[in-house]
PDB file of C-alpha atoms in Angstrom:
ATOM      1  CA  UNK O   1       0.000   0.000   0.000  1.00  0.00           C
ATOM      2  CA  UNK O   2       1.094   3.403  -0.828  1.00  0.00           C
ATOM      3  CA  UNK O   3       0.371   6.935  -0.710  1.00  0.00           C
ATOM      4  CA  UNK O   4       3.029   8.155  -3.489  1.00  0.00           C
ATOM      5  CA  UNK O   5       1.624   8.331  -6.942  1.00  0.00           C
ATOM      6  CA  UNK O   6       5.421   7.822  -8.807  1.00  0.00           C
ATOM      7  CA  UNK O   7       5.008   4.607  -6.716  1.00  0.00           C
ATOM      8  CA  UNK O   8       1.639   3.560  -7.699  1.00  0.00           C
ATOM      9  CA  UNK O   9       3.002   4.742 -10.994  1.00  0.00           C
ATOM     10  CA  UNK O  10       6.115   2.010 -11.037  1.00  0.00           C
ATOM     11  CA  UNK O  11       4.193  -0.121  -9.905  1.00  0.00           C
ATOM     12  CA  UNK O  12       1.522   0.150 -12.434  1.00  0.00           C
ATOM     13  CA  UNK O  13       4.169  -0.561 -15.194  1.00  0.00           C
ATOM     14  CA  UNK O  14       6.643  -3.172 -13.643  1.00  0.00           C
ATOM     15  CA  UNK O  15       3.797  -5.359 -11.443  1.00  0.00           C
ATOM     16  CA  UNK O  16       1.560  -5.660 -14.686  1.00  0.00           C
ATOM     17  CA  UNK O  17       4.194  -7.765 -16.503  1.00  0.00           C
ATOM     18  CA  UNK O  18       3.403 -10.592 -14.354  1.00  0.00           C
ATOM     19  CA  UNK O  19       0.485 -12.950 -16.158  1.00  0.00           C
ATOM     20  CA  UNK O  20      -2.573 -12.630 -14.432  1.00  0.00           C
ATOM     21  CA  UNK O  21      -1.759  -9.179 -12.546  1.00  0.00           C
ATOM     22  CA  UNK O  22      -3.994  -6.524 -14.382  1.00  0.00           C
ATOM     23  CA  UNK O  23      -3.534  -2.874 -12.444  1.00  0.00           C
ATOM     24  CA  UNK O  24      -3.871  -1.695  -9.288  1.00  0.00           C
ATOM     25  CA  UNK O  25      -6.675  -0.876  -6.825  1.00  0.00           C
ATOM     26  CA  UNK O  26      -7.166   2.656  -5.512  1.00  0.00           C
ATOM     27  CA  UNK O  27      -9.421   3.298  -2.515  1.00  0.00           C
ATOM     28  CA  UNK O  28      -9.191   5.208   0.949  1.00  0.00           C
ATOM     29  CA  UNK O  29      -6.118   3.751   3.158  1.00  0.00           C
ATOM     30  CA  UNK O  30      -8.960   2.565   6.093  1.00  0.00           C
ATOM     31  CA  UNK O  31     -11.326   1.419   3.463  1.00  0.00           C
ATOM     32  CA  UNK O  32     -12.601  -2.398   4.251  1.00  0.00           C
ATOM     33  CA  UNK O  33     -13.657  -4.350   1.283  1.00  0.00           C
ATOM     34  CA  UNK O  34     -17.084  -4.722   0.764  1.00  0.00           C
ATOM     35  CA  UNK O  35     -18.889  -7.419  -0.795  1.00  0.00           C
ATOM     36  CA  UNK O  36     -21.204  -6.480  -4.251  1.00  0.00           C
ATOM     37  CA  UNK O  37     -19.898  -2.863  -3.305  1.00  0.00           C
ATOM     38  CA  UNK O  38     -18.353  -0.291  -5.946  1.00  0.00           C
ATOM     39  CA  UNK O  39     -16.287   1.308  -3.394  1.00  0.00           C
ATOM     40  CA  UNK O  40     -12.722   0.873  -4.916  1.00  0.00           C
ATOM     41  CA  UNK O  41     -11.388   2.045  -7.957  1.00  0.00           C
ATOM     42  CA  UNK O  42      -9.110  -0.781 -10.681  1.00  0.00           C
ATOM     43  CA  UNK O  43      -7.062   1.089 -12.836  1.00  0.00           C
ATOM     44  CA  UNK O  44      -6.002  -1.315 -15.601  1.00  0.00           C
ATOM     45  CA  UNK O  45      -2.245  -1.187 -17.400  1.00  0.00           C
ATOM     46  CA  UNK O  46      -3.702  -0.551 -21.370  1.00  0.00           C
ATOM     47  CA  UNK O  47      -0.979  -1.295 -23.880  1.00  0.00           C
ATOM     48  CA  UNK O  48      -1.187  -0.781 -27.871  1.00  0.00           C
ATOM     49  CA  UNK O  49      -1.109  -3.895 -30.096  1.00  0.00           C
ATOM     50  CA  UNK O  50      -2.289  -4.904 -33.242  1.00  0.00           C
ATOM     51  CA  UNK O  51      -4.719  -7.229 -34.255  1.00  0.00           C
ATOM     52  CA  UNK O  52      -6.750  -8.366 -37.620  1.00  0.00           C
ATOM     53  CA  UNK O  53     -10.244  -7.162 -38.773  1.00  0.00           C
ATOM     54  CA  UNK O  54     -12.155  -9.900 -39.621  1.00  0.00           C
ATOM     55  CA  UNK O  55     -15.829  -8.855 -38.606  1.00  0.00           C
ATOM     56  CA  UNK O  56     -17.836  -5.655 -37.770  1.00  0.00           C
ATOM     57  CA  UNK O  57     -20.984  -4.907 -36.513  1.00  0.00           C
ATOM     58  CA  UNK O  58     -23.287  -2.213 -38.687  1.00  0.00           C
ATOM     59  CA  UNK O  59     -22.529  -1.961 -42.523  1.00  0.00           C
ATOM     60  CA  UNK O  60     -19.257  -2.060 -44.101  1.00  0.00           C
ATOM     61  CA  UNK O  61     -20.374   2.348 -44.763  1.00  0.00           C
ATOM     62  CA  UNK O  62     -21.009   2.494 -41.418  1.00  0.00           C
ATOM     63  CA  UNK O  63     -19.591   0.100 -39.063  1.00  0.00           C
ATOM     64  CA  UNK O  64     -19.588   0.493 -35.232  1.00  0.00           C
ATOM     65  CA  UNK O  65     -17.743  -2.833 -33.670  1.00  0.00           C
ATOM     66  CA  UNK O  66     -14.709  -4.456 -34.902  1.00  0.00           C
ATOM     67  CA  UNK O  67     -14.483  -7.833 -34.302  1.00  0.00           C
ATOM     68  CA  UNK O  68     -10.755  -8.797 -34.204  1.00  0.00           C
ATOM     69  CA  UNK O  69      -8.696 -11.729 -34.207  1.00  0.00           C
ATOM     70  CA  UNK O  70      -5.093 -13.462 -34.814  1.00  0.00           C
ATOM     71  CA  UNK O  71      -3.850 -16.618 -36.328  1.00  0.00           C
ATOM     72  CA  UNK O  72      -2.848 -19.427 -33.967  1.00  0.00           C
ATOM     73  CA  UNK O  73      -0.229 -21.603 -34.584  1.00  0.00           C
ATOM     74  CA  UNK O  74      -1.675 -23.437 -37.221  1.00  0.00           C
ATOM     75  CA  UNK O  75      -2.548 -20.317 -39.447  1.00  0.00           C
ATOM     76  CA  UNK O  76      -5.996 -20.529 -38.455  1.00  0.00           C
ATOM     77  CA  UNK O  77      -7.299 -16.574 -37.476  1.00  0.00           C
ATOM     78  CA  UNK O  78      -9.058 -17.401 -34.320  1.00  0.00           C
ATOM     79  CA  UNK O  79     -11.277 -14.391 -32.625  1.00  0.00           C
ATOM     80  CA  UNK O  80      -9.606 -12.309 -29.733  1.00  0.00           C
ATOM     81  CA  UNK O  81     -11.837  -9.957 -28.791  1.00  0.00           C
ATOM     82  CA  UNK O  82     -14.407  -6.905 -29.940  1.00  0.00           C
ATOM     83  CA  UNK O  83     -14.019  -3.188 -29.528  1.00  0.00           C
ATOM     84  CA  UNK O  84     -16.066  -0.250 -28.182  1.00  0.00           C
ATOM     85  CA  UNK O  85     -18.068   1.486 -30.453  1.00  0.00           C
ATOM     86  CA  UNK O  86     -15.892   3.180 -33.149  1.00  0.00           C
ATOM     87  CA  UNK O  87     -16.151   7.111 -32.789  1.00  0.00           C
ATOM     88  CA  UNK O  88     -17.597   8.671 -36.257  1.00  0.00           C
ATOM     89  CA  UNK O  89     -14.091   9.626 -37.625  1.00  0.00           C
ATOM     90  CA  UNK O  90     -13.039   6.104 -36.745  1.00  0.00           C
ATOM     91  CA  UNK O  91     -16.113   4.306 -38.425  1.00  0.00           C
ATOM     92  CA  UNK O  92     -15.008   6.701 -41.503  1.00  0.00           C
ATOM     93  CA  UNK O  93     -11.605   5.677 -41.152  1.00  0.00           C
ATOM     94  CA  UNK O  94     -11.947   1.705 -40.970  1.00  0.00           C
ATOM     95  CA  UNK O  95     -14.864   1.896 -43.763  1.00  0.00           C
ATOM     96  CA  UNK O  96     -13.505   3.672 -47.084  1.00  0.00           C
ATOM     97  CA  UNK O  97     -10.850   0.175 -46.517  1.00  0.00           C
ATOM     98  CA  UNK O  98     -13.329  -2.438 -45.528  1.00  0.00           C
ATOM     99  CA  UNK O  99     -14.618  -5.331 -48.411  1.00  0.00           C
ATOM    100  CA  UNK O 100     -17.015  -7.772 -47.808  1.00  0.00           C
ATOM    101  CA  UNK O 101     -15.298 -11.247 -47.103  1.00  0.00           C
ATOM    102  CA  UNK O 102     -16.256 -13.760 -49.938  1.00  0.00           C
ATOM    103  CA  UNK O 103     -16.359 -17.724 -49.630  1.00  0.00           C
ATOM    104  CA  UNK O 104     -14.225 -19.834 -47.176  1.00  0.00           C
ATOM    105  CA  UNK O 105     -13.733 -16.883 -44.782  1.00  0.00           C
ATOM    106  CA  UNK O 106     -11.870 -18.477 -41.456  1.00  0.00           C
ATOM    107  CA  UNK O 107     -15.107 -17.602 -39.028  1.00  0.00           C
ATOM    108  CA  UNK O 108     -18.273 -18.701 -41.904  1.00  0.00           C
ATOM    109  CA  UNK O 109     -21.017 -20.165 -39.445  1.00  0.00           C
ATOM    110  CA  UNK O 110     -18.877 -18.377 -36.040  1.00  0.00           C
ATOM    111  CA  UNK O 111     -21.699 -16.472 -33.474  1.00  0.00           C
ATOM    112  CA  UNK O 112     -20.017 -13.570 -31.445  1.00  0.00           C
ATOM    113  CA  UNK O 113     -21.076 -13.288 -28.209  1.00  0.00           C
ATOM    114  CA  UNK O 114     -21.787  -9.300 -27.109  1.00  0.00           C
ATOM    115  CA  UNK O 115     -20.291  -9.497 -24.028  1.00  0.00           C
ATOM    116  CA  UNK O 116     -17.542 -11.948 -22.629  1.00  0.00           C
ATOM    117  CA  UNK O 117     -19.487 -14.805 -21.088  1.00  0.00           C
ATOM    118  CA  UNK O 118     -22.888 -13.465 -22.652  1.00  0.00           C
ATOM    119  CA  UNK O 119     -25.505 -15.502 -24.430  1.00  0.00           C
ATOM    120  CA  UNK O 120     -26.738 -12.532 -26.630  1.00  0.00           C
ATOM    121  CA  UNK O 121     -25.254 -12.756 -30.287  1.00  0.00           C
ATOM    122  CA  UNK O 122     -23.806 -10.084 -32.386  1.00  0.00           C
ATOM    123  CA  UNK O 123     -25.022  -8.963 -35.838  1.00  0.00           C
ATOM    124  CA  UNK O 124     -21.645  -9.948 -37.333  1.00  0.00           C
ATOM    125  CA  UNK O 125     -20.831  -8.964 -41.065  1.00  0.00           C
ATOM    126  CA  UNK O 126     -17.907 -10.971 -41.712  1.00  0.00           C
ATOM    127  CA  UNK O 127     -15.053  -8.610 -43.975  1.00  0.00           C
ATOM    128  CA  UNK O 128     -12.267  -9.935 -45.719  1.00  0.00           C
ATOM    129  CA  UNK O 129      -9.414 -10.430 -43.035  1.00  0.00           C
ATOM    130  CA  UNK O 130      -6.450  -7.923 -44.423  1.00  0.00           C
ATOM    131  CA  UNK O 131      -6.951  -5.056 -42.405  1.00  0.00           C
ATOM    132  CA  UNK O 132      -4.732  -4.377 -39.499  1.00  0.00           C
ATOM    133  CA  UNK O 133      -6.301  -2.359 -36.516  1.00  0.00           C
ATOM    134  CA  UNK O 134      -3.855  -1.048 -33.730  1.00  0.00           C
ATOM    135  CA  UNK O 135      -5.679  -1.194 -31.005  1.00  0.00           C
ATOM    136  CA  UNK O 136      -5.452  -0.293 -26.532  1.00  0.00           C
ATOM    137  CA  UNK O 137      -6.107  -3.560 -24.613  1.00  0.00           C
ATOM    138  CA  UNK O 138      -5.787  -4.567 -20.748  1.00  0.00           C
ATOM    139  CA  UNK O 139      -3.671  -7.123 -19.376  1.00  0.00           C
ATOM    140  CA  UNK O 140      -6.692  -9.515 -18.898  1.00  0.00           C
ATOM    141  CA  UNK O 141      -6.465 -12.493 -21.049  1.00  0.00           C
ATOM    142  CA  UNK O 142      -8.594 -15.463 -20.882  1.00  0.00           C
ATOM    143  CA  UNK O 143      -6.837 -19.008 -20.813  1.00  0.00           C
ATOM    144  CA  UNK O 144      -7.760 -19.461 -24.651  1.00  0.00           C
ATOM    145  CA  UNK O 145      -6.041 -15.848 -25.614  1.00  0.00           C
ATOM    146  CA  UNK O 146      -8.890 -13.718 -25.872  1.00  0.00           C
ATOM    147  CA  UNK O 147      -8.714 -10.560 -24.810  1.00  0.00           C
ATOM    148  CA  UNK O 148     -11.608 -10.372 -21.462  1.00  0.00           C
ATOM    149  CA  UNK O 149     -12.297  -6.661 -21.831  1.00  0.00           C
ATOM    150  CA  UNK O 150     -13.604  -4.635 -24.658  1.00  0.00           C
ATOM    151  CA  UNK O 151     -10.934  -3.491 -27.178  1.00  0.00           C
ATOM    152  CA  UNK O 152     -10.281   0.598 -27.731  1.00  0.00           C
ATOM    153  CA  UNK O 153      -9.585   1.169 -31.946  1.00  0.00           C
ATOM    154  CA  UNK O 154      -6.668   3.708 -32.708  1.00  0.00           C
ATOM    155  CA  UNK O 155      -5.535   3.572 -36.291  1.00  0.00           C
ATOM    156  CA  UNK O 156      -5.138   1.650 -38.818  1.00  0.00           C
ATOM    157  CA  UNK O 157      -1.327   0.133 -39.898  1.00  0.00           C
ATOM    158  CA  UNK O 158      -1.671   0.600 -43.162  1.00  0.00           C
ATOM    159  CA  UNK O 159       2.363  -0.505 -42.758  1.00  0.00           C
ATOM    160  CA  UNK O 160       1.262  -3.881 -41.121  1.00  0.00           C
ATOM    161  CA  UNK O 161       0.104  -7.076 -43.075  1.00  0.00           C
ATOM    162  CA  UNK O 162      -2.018  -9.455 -41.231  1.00  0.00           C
ATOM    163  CA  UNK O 163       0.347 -12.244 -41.762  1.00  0.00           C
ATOM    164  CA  UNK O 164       2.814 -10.135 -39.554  1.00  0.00           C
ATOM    165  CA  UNK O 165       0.613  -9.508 -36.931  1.00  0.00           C
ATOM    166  CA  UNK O 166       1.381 -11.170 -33.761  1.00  0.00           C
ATOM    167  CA  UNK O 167       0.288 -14.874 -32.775  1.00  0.00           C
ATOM    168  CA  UNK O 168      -3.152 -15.414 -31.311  1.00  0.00           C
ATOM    169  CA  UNK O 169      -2.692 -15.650 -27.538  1.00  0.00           C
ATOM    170  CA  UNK O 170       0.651 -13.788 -27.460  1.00  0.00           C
ATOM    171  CA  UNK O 171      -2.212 -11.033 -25.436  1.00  0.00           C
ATOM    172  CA  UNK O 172      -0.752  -7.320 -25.186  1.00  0.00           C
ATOM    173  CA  UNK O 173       2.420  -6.061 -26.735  1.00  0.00           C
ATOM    174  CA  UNK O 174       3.488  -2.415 -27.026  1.00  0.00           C
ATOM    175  CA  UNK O 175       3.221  -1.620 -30.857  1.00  0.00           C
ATOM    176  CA  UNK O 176       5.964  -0.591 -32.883  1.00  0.00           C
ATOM    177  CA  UNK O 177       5.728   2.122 -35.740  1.00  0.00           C
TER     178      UNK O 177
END
């Protein structure tokens, strides 16, 4: 416990690099922990990574979600996660470069859930997988690689090909360029 913000800072950036630690919880120093109570504050380590656009949500003018994913070891682009909705200039953005995915796309028959353990489906229209999306993700990962949190979009790396993009499961990794 700590009162120094540079500490909470360090340790913020160095305690997060151990699997399974996310961020750090902020409340009053003679707080108690209350059960089904809000009380505390988790502020999550985000890092930038990149990931592949394989599905949205909306129309390929106008889409709000991108569903995301990365190939595992076998080539196969398996999903990873969803992000919030796209602002405007974002939606823009990510649809004057979106095409509609034609036959034998990787995730043909695939239901997206809306929310990470939900039973509610997404309105998926599936794209043609080319598109790289750098995007902000926390440090939690479920035990098949998915990303447990919904994904923030920041650009598109126009300078990325999806084949380059980093292994499915490898979770969060600082993006270069």
């Amino acid at each position: 416990m700590t009162t120094d913000a540079a500490v909470a800072r360090e340790w913020l950036e160095s305690w997060t690099d151990v699997p399974g630690l996310e961020g750090l919880v902020v409340k009053n120093m003679n707080q108690p922990y209350r059960p089904a109570a809000r009380a505390w504050t988790k502020i999550r380590r985000r890092d930038t990574t990149e990931a592949i656009i394989g599905a949205i949500t909306g129309t390929l003018t106008r889409p709000q979600l991108l569903i995301l994913g990365r190939h595992d070891e076998t080539g196969r682009l398996r999903t990873v996660g969803r992000t919030v909705a796209l602002r405007p200039d974002a939606a823009r953005q990510v649809a004057e470069h979106l095409a509609a995915a034609g036959p034998g796309h990787p995730w043909e028959g695939v239901r997206f859930a809306a929310a990470w353990g939900s039973r509610d489906v997404l309105d998926a229209v599936l794209v043609r997988p080319e598109l790289v999306a750098e995007i902000s993700a926390d440090r939690a990962v479920d035990r098949g690689g998915a990303f447990r949190h919904p994904l923030r979009f920041k650009r598109l790396r126009h300078d990325v090909e999806a084949r380059d993009v980093a292994g499915f499961g490898q979770g969060p990794a600082t993006a270069v360029g």
